[in-house]
């Protein structure tokens, strides 16, 4: 019951956010929940592959990772923010 209640609250939040964006002329965009924003390299576009990464299987414990395509070092959250900002455009 609590999981359903929290999902309902989250859905209500998104409805309010959508309404406010529309009211003030701001474009409201919601990314698909399966969009791998933190796993895609924001420099070259290569997706994190646990079979070739020394960090192993992707988990929330991985805060930083190195791209095997271009050797750039990424903070997971900053990389996700960059990818999401590009996805919107």
PDB file of C-alpha atoms in Angstrom:
ATOM      1  CA  UNK A   1       0.000   0.000   0.000  1.00  0.00           C
ATOM      2  CA  UNK A   2       2.769   2.476   0.857  1.00  0.00           C
ATOM      3  CA  UNK A   3       4.502   1.876  -2.491  1.00  0.00           C
ATOM      4  CA  UNK A   4       1.272   2.621  -4.363  1.00  0.00           C
ATOM      5  CA  UNK A   5       0.732   5.722  -2.232  1.00  0.00           C
ATOM      6  CA  UNK A   6       4.234   7.071  -2.900  1.00  0.00           C
ATOM      7  CA  UNK A   7       3.811   6.398  -6.632  1.00  0.00           C
ATOM      8  CA  UNK A   8       0.532   8.321  -6.546  1.00  0.00           C
ATOM      9  CA  UNK A   9       2.232  11.273  -4.813  1.00  0.00           C
ATOM     10  CA  UNK A  10       5.040  11.257  -7.359  1.00  0.00           C
ATOM     11  CA  UNK A  11       2.542  11.175 -10.213  1.00  0.00           C
ATOM     12  CA  UNK A  12       0.688  14.125  -8.637  1.00  0.00           C
ATOM     13  CA  UNK A  13       3.986  16.037  -8.392  1.00  0.00           C
ATOM     14  CA  UNK A  14       4.644  15.504 -12.117  1.00  0.00           C
ATOM     15  CA  UNK A  15       1.112  16.642 -12.948  1.00  0.00           C
ATOM     16  CA  UNK A  16       1.617  19.843 -10.927  1.00  0.00           C
ATOM     17  CA  UNK A  17       5.000  20.412 -12.530  1.00  0.00           C
ATOM     18  CA  UNK A  18       3.513  19.941 -15.989  1.00  0.00           C
ATOM     19  CA  UNK A  19       0.696  22.371 -15.189  1.00  0.00           C
ATOM     20  CA  UNK A  20       3.069  25.057 -13.882  1.00  0.00           C
ATOM     21  CA  UNK A  21       5.355  24.700 -16.892  1.00  0.00           C
ATOM     22  CA  UNK A  22       2.390  25.111 -19.228  1.00  0.00           C
ATOM     23  CA  UNK A  23       1.139  28.114 -17.244  1.00  0.00           C
ATOM     24  CA  UNK A  24       4.479  29.929 -17.497  1.00  0.00           C
ATOM     25  CA  UNK A  25       5.287  28.894 -21.063  1.00  0.00           C
ATOM     26  CA  UNK A  26       8.064  26.460 -20.171  1.00  0.00           C
ATOM     27  CA  UNK A  27       8.487  23.273 -22.168  1.00  0.00           C
ATOM     28  CA  UNK A  28       7.963  20.201 -19.956  1.00  0.00           C
ATOM     29  CA  UNK A  29       9.875  17.144 -21.119  1.00  0.00           C
ATOM     30  CA  UNK A  30      10.045  13.814 -19.297  1.00  0.00           C
ATOM     31  CA  UNK A  31      12.726  11.283 -20.228  1.00  0.00           C
ATOM     32  CA  UNK A  32      11.869   7.610 -20.524  1.00  0.00           C
ATOM     33  CA  UNK A  33      12.728   5.789 -17.298  1.00  0.00           C
ATOM     34  CA  UNK A  34      14.936   3.354 -19.244  1.00  0.00           C
ATOM     35  CA  UNK A  35      17.037   6.074 -20.903  1.00  0.00           C
ATOM     36  CA  UNK A  36      20.600   5.226 -19.829  1.00  0.00           C
ATOM     37  CA  UNK A  37      21.642   8.815 -19.129  1.00  0.00           C
ATOM     38  CA  UNK A  38      24.417   7.957 -16.676  1.00  0.00           C
ATOM     39  CA  UNK A  39      25.761   4.965 -18.658  1.00  0.00           C
ATOM     40  CA  UNK A  40      26.337   6.801 -21.955  1.00  0.00           C
ATOM     41  CA  UNK A  41      29.596   8.702 -22.390  1.00  0.00           C
ATOM     42  CA  UNK A  42      28.773  12.389 -22.848  1.00  0.00           C
ATOM     43  CA  UNK A  43      31.936  12.845 -24.940  1.00  0.00           C
ATOM     44  CA  UNK A  44      31.788  10.050 -27.519  1.00  0.00           C
ATOM     45  CA  UNK A  45      28.416   8.313 -26.954  1.00  0.00           C
ATOM     46  CA  UNK A  46      29.755   4.856 -26.057  1.00  0.00           C
ATOM     47  CA  UNK A  47      27.512   3.006 -23.588  1.00  0.00           C
ATOM     48  CA  UNK A  48      28.980   1.512 -20.405  1.00  0.00           C
ATOM     49  CA  UNK A  49      29.618  -2.198 -20.977  1.00  0.00           C
ATOM     50  CA  UNK A  50      30.223  -4.158 -17.767  1.00  0.00           C
ATOM     51  CA  UNK A  51      32.001  -6.956 -19.658  1.00  0.00           C
ATOM     52  CA  UNK A  52      34.920  -4.671 -20.575  1.00  0.00           C
ATOM     53  CA  UNK A  53      34.833  -2.194 -17.674  1.00  0.00           C
ATOM     54  CA  UNK A  54      37.146  -2.764 -14.694  1.00  0.00           C
ATOM     55  CA  UNK A  55      34.415  -1.460 -12.354  1.00  0.00           C
ATOM     56  CA  UNK A  56      32.235  -4.461 -13.227  1.00  0.00           C
ATOM     57  CA  UNK A  57      28.444  -4.643 -13.212  1.00  0.00           C
ATOM     58  CA  UNK A  58      26.723  -1.236 -13.142  1.00  0.00           C
ATOM     59  CA  UNK A  59      25.311  -0.330  -9.735  1.00  0.00           C
ATOM     60  CA  UNK A  60      24.618   2.740  -7.627  1.00  0.00           C
ATOM     61  CA  UNK A  61      27.984   2.198  -5.931  1.00  0.00           C
ATOM     62  CA  UNK A  62      29.755   3.290  -9.111  1.00  0.00           C
ATOM     63  CA  UNK A  63      30.022   7.067  -8.751  1.00  0.00           C
ATOM     64  CA  UNK A  64      32.798   7.547 -11.322  1.00  0.00           C
ATOM     65  CA  UNK A  65      33.843   5.590 -14.399  1.00  0.00           C
ATOM     66  CA  UNK A  66      36.196   5.775 -17.371  1.00  0.00           C
ATOM     67  CA  UNK A  67      34.937   5.447 -20.934  1.00  0.00           C
ATOM     68  CA  UNK A  68      36.586   2.668 -22.944  1.00  0.00           C
ATOM     69  CA  UNK A  69      35.896   4.564 -26.187  1.00  0.00           C
ATOM     70  CA  UNK A  70      37.652   7.869 -25.488  1.00  0.00           C
ATOM     71  CA  UNK A  71      39.263   7.301 -22.040  1.00  0.00           C
ATOM     72  CA  UNK A  72      37.414  10.269 -20.530  1.00  0.00           C
ATOM     73  CA  UNK A  73      36.685  10.160 -16.807  1.00  0.00           C
ATOM     74  CA  UNK A  74      33.052  10.704 -15.740  1.00  0.00           C
ATOM     75  CA  UNK A  75      31.183  11.519 -12.572  1.00  0.00           C
ATOM     76  CA  UNK A  76      27.941   9.561 -12.940  1.00  0.00           C
ATOM     77  CA  UNK A  77      25.576  12.401 -11.986  1.00  0.00           C
ATOM     78  CA  UNK A  78      27.299  15.131 -14.000  1.00  0.00           C
ATOM     79  CA  UNK A  79      27.491  12.834 -17.014  1.00  0.00           C
ATOM     80  CA  UNK A  80      23.762  12.072 -16.698  1.00  0.00           C
ATOM     81  CA  UNK A  81      22.936  15.789 -16.470  1.00  0.00           C
ATOM     82  CA  UNK A  82      24.927  16.509 -19.636  1.00  0.00           C
ATOM     83  CA  UNK A  83      23.261  13.640 -21.511  1.00  0.00           C
ATOM     84  CA  UNK A  84      19.779  14.678 -20.397  1.00  0.00           C
ATOM     85  CA  UNK A  85      20.361  18.311 -21.365  1.00  0.00           C
ATOM     86  CA  UNK A  86      21.436  17.172 -24.839  1.00  0.00           C
ATOM     87  CA  UNK A  87      18.488  14.773 -25.074  1.00  0.00           C
ATOM     88  CA  UNK A  88      16.025  17.635 -24.544  1.00  0.00           C
ATOM     89  CA  UNK A  89      17.432  19.733 -27.403  1.00  0.00           C
TER      90      UNK A  89
END
